[in-house]
PDB file of C-alpha atoms and ligand atoms in Angstrom:
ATOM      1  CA  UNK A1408    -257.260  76.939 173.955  1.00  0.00           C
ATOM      2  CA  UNK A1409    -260.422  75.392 175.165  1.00  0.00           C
ATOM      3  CA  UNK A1410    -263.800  76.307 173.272  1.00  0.00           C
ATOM      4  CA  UNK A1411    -267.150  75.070 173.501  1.00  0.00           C
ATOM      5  CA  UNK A1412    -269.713  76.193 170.190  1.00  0.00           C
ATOM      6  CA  UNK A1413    -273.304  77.602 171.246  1.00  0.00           C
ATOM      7  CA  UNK A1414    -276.340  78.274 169.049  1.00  0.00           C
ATOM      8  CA  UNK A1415    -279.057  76.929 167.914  1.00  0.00           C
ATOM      9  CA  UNK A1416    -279.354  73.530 166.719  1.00  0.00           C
ATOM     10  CA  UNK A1417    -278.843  74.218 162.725  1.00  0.00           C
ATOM     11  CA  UNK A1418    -276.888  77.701 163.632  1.00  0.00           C
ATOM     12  CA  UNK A1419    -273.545  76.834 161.791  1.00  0.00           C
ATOM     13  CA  UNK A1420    -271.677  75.479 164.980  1.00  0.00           C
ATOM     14  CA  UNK A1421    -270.393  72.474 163.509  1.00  0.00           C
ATOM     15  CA  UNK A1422    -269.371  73.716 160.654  1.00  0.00           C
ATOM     16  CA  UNK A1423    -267.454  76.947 162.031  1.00  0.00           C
ATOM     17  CA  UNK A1424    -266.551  74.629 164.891  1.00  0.00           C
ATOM     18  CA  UNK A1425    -264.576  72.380 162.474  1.00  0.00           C
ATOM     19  CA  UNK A1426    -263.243  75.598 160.777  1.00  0.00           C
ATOM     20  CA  UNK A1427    -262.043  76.949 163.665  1.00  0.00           C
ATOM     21  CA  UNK A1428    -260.310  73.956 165.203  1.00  0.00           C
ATOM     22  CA  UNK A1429    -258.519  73.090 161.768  1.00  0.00           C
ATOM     23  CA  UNK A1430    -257.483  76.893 161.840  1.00  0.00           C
ATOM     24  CA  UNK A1431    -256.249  76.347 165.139  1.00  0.00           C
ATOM     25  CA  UNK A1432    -254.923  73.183 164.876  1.00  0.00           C
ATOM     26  CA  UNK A1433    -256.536  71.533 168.071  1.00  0.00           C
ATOM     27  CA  UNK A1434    -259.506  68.583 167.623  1.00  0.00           C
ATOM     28  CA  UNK A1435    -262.854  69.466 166.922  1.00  0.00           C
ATOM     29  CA  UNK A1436    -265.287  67.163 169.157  1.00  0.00           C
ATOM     30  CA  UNK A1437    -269.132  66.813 168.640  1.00  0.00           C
ATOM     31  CA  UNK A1438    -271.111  65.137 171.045  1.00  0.00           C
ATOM     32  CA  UNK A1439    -273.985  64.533 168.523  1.00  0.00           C
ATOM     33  CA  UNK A1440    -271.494  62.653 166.381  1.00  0.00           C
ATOM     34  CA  UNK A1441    -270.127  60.415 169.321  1.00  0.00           C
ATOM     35  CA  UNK A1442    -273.378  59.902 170.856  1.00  0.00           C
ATOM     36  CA  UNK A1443    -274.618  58.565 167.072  1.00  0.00           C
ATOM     37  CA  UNK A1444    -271.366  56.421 167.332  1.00  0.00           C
ATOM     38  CA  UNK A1445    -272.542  54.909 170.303  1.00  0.00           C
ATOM     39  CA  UNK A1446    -276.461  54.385 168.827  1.00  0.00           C
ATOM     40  CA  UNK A1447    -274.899  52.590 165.894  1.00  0.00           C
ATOM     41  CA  UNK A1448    -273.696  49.879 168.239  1.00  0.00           C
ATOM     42  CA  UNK A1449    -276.368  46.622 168.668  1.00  0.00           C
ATOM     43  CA  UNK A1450    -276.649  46.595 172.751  1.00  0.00           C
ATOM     44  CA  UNK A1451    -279.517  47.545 174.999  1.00  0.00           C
ATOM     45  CA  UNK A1452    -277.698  51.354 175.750  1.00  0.00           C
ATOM     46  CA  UNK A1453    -277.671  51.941 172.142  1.00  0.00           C
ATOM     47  CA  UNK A1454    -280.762  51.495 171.251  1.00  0.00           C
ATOM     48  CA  UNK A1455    -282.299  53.372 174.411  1.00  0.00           C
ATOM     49  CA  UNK A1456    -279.850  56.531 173.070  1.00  0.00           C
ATOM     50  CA  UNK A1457    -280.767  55.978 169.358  1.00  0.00           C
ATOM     51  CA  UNK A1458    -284.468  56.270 171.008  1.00  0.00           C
ATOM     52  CA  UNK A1459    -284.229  59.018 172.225  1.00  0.00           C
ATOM     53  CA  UNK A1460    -281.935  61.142 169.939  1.00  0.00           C
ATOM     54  CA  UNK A1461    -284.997  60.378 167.664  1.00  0.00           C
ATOM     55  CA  UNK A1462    -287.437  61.815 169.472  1.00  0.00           C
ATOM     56  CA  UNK A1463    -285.193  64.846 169.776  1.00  0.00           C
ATOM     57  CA  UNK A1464    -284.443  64.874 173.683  1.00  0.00           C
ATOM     58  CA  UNK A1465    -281.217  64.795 175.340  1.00  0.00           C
ATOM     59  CA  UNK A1466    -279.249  61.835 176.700  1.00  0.00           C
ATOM     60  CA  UNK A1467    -278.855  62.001 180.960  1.00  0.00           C
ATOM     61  CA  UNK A1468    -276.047  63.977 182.173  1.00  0.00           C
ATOM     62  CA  UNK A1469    -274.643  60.799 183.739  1.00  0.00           C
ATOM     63  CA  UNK A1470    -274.247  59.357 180.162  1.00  0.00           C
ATOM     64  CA  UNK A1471    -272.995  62.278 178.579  1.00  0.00           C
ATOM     65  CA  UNK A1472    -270.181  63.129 181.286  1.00  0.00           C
ATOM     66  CA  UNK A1473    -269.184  59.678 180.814  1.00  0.00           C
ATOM     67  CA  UNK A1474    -268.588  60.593 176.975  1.00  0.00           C
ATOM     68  CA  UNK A1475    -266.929  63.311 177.488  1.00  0.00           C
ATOM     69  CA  UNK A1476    -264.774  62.859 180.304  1.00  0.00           C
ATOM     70  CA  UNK A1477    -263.065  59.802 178.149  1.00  0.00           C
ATOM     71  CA  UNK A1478    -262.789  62.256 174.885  1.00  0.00           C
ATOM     72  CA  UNK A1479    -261.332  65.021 176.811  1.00  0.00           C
ATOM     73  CA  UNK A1480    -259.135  63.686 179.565  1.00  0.00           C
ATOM     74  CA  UNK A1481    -257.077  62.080 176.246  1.00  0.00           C
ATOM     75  CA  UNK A1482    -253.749  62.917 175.138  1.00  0.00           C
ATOM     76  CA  UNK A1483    -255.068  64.137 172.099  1.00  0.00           C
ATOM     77  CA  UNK A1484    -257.064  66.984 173.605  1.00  0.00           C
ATOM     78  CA  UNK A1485    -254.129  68.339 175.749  1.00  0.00           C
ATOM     79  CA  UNK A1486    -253.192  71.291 173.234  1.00  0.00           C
ATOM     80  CA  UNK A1487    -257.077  72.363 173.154  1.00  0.00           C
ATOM     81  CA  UNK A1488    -260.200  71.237 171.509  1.00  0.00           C
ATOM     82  CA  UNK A1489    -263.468  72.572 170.216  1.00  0.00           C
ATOM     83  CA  UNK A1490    -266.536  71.275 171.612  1.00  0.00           C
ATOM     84  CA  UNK A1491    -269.986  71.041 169.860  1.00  0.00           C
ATOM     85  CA  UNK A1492    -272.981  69.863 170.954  1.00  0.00           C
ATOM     86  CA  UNK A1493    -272.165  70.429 174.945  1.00  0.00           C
ATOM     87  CA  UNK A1494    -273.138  72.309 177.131  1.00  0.00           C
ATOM     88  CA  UNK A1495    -276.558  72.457 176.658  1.00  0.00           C
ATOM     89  CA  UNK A1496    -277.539  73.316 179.911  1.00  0.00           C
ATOM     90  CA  UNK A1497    -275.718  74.647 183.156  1.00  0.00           C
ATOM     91  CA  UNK A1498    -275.506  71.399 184.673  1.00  0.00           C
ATOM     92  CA  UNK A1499    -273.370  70.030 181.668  1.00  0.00           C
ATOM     93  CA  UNK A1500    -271.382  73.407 181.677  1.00  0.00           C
ATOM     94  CA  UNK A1501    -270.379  72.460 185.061  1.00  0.00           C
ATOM     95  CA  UNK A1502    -269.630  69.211 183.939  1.00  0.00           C
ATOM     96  CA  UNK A1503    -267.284  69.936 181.687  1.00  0.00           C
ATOM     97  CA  UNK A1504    -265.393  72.576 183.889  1.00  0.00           C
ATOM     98  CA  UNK A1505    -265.033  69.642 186.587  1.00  0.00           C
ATOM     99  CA  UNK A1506    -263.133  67.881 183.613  1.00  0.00           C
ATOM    100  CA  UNK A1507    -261.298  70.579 181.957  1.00  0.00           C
ATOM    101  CA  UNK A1508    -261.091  74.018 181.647  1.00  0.00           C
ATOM    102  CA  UNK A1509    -263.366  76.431 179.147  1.00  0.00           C
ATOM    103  CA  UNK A1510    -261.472  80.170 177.895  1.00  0.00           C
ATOM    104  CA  UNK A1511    -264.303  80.555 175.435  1.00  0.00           C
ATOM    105  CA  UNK A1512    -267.828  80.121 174.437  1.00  0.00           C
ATOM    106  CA  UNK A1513    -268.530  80.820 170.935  1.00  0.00           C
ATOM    107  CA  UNK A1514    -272.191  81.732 170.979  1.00  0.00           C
ATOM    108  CA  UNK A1515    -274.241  82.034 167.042  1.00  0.00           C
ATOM    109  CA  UNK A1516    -276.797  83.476 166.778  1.00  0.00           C
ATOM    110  CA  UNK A1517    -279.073  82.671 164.220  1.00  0.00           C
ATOM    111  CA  UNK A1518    -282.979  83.209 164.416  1.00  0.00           C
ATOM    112  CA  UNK A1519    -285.475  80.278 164.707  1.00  0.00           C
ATOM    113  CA  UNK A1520    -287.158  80.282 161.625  1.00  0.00           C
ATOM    114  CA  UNK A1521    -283.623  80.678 159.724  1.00  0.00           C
ATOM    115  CA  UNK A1522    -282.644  77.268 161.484  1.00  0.00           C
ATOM    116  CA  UNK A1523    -286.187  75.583 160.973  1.00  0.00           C
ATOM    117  CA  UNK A1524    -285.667  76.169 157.194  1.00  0.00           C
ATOM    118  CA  UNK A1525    -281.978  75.045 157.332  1.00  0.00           C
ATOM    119  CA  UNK A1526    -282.241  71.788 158.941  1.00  0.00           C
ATOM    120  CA  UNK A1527    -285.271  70.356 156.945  1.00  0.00           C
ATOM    121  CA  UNK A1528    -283.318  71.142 153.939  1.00  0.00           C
ATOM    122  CA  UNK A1529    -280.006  69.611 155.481  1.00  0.00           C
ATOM    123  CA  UNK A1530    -278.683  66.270 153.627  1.00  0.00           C
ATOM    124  CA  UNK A1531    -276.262  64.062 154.821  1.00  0.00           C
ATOM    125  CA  UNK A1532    -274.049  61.165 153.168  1.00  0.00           C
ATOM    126  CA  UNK A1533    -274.075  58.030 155.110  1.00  0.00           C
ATOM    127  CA  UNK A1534    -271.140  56.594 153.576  1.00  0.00           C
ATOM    128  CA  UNK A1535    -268.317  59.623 154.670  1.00  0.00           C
ATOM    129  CA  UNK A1536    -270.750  61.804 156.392  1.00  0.00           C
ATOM    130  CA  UNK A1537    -270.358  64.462 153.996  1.00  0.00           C
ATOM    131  CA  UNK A1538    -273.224  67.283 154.537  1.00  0.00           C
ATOM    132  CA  UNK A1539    -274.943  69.270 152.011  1.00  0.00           C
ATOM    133  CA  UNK A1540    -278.104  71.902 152.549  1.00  0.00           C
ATOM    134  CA  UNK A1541    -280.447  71.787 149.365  1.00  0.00           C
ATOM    135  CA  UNK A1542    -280.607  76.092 149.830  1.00  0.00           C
ATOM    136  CA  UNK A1543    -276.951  76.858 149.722  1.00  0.00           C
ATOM    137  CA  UNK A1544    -274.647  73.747 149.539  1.00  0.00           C
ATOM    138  CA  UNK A1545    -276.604  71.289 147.109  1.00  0.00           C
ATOM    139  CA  UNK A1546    -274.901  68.468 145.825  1.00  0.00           C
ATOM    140  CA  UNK A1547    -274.232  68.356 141.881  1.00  0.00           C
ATOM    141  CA  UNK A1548    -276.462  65.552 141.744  1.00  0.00           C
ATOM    142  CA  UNK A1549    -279.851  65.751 143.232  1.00  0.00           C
ATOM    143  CA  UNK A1550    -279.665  63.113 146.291  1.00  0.00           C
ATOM    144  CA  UNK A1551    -276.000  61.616 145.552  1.00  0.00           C
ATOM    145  CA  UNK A1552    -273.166  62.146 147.346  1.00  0.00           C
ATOM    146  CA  UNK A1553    -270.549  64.224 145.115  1.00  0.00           C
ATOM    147  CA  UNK A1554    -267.456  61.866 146.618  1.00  0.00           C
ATOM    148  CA  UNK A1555    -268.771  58.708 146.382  1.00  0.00           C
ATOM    149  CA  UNK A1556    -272.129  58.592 144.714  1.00  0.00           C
ATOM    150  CA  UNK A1557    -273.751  56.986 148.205  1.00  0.00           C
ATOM    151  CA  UNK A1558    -277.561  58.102 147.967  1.00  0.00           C
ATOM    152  CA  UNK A1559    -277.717  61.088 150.703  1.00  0.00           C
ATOM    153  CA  UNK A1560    -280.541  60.485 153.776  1.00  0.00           C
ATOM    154  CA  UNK A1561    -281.384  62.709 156.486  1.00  0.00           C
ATOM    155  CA  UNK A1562    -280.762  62.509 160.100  1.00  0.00           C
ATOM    156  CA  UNK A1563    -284.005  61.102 161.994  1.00  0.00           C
ATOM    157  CA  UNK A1564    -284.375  63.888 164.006  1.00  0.00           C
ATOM    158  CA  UNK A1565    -284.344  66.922 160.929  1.00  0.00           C
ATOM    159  CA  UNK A1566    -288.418  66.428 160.481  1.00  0.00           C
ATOM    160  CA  UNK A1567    -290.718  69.412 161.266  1.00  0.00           C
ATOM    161  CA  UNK A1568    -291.215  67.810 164.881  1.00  0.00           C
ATOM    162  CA  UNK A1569    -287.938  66.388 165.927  1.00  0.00           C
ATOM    163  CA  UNK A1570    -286.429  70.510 165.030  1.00  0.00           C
ATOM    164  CA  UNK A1571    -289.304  72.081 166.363  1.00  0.00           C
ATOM    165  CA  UNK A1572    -288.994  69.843 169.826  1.00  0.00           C
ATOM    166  CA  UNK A1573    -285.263  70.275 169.874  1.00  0.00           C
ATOM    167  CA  UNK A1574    -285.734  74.349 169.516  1.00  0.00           C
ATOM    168  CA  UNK A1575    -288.266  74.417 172.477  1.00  0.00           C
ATOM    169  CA  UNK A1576    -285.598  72.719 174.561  1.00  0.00           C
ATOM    170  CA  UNK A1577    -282.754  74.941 173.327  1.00  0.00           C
ATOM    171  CA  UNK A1578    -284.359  78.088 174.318  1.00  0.00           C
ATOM    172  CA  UNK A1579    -285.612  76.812 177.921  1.00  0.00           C
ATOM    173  CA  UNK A1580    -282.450  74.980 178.874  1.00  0.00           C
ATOM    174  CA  UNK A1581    -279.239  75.942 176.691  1.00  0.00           C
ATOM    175  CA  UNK A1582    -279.960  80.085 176.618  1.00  0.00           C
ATOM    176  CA  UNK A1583    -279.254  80.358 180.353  1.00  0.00           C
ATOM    177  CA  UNK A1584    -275.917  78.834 179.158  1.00  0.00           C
ATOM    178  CA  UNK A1585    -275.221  81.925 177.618  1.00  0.00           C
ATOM    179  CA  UNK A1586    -275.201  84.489 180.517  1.00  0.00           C
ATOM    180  CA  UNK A1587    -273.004  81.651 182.300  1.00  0.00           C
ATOM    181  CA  UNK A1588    -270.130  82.135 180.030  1.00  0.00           C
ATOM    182  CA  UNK A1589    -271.400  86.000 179.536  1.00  0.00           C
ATOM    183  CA  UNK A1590    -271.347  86.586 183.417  1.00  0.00           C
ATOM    184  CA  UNK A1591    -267.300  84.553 183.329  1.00  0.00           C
ATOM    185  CA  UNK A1592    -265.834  87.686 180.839  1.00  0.00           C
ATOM    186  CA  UNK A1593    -265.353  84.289 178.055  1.00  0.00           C
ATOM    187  CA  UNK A1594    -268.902  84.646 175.608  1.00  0.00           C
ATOM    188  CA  UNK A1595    -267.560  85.602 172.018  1.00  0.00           C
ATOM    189  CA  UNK A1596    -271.215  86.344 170.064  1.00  0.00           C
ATOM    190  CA  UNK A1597    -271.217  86.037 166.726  1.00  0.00           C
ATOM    191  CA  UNK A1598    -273.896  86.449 163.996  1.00  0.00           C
ATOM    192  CA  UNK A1599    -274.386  83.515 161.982  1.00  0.00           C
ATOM    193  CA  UNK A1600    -276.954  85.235 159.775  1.00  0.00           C
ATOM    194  CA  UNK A1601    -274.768  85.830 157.605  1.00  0.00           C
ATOM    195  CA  UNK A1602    -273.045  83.844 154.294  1.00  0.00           C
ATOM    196  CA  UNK A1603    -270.445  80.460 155.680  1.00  0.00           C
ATOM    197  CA  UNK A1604    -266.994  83.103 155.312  1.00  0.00           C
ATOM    198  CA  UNK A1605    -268.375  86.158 156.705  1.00  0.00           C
ATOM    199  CA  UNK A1606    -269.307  84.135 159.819  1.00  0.00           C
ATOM    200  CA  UNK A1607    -266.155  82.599 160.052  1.00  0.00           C
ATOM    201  CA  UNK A1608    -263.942  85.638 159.564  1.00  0.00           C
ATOM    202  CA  UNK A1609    -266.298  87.497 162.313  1.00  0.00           C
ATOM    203  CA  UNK A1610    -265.787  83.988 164.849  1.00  0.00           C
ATOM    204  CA  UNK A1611    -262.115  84.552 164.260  1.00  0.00           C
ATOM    205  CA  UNK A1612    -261.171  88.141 165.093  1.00  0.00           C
ATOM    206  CA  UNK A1613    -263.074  88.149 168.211  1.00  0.00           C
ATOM    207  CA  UNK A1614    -261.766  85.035 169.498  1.00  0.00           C
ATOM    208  CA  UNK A1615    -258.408  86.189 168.786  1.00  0.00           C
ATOM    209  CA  UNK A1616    -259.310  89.325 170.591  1.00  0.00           C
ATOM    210  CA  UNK A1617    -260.400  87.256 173.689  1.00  0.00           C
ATOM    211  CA  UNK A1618    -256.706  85.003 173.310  1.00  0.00           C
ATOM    212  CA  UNK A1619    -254.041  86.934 171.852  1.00  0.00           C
ATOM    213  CA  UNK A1620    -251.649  84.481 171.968  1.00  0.00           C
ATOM    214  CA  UNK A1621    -253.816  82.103 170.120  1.00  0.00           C
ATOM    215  CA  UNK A1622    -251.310  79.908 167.893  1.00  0.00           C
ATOM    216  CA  UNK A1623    -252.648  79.302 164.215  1.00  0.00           C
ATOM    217  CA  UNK A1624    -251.515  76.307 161.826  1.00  0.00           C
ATOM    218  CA  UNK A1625    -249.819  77.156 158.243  1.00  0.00           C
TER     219      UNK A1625
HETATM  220  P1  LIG B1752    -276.466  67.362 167.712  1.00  0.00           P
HETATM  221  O1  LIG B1752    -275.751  66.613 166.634  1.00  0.00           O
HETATM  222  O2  LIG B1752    -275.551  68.223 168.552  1.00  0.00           O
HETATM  223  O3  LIG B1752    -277.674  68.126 167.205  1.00  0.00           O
HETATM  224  O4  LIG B1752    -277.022  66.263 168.739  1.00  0.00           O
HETATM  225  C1  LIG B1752    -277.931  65.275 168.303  1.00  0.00           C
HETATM  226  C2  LIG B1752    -278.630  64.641 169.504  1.00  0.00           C
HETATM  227  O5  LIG B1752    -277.623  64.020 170.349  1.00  0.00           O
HETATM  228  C3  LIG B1752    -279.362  65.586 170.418  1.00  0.00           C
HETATM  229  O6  LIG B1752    -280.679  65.890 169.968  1.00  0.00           O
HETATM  230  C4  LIG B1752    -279.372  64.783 171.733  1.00  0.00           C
HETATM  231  O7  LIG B1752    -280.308  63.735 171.675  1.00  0.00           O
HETATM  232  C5  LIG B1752    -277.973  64.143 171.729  1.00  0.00           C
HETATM  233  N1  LIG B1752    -276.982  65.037 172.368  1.00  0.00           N
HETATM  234  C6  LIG B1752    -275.902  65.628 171.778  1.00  0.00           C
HETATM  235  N2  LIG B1752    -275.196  66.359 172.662  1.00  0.00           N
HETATM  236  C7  LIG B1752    -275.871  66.238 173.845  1.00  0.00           C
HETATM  237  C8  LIG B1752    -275.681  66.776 175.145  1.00  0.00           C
HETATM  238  N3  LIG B1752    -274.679  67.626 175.417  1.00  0.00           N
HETATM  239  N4  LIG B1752    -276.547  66.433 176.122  1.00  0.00           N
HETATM  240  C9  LIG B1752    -277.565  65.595 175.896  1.00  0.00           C
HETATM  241  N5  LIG B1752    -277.848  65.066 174.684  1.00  0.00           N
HETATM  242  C10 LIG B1752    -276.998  65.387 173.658  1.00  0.00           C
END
C-alpha cells in the first residue's frame, strides 16, 4: 500500500508516519530527511538547498522529483512505502502519481498555534537523530541525548520565523492538496490533537477501513 502523510509542519506526520510503516512493514520515506542528506554534502547544490531549507521555502519541483523518483522507483519500495514531507502542493502530487501510485492520503489535523508551540519546543540529537519535544517527550537530561549523551540542537528552520513562514506556505499551497486526495475517494483525516497513541490507533482503523486487505507485521 502506497501512503503519503499530510498536516501541518509539526502535526505528528513523521512520527505516525514511521509508526505506521513499521506496523505495516513497508519503508517510511521523508523528503525533509533526504533533502538534509543532500545539504550535508560540500558542493554548490548543497549549499543552495541547505539555503533555502533555512529560510523555510521549498526546494523546485525539478529537484525534488529527481529525489523521489530515485527513492521510489527502488526495489525496496515495491511492497509500499510511506511518504512524508511530499506532496506539498498539487504539482508534486502529480509528480508522484507519474512515478507511482497513491491509495491513501493520511491527512492530521492539528491547529496552528498547537504546531507553533510544538516545533519551537522540538529537540533533536545530531549524533542518531533521535527527537525529543521539551512539552511531552523531554529527555532525562536537560539538552543530552538519552542514547548517547550527544548535546541535542535544533533544526535551523524551528525559530519563530522559519515555522511561522513555513505555516503561511502550508495553508496557501499544501491545503488544496487535501480536496485532491478528498475529491479521489483516498483522504483518511485524522485528529492529531490528541495524545501520540490515541492518534495512532485513530490513523490505523480508518486506513484499514480504506484497505481491508492491508497486511500487518508480527
Ligand atoms: P520537513 O522535514 O518535511 O519539514 O522538510 C524540511 C524542509 O525540506 C522544507 O522546509 C523544505 O525546504 C524542504 N522540503 C521537504 N520536502 C519538500 C517538498 N516536497 N518540496 C519542496 N521542499 C521540500
Amino acid at each position: 500500500m502506497n501512503i503519503v502523510m499530510l498536516g501541518a509542519p509539526g502535526s505528528g506526520k513523521g512520527t505516525q508516519g514511521k509508526q505506521l510503516a513499521q506496523h505495516l512493514g513497508v519503508p517510511h520515506v521523508s523528503t525533509g530527511d533526504l533533502l538534509r542528506q543532500l545539504a550535508a554534502q560540500d558542493t554548490p547544490l548543497a549549499r543552495e538547498v541547505a539555503g533555502i531549507m533555512q529560510r523555510g521555502e521549498l526546494v523546485s519541483d525539478q529537484l525534488l522529483a529527481q529525489v523521489l523518483r530515485s527513492r521510489l522507483e527502488s526495489r525496496e519500495f515495491s511492497s509500499g512505502f510511506v511518504l512524508d514531507g511530499t506532496p506539498r502542493d498539487i504539482e508534486q502530487a502529480h509528480i508522484i502519481e507519474r512515478i507511482v501510485p497513491v491509495h491513501a492520503a493520511v491527512f492530521i489535523e492539528v491547529p496552528d498555534e498547537k504546531v507553533a508551540e510544538r516545533l519551537t519546543a522540538r529537540w533533536i540529537c545530531p549524533a542518531d537523530s533521535k527527537e525529543y519535544n521539551a512539552l511531552f517527550a523531554p529527555p532525562k537530561r536537560e539538552g543530552v541525548c538519552d542514547l548517547c549523551g550527544t548535546a541535542l540542537s535544533q533544526r535551523a528552520d524551528d525559530t519563530h520565523d522559519g515555522v511561522q513562514k513555513r505555516l503561511s506556505i502550508y495553508h496557501e499551497k499544501t491545503q488544496p492538496v487535501l480536496r485532491y486526495y478528498s475529491l479521489k475517494g483516498k483522504l483518511v483525516h485524522v485528529n492529531g490533537d490528541q495524545p501520540i497513541e490515541a492518534v495512532f490507533s485513530e490513523l490505523l482503523e480508518k486506513v484499514q477501513a480504506i484497505q481491508p486487505e492491508t497486511q500487518t507485521v508480527a
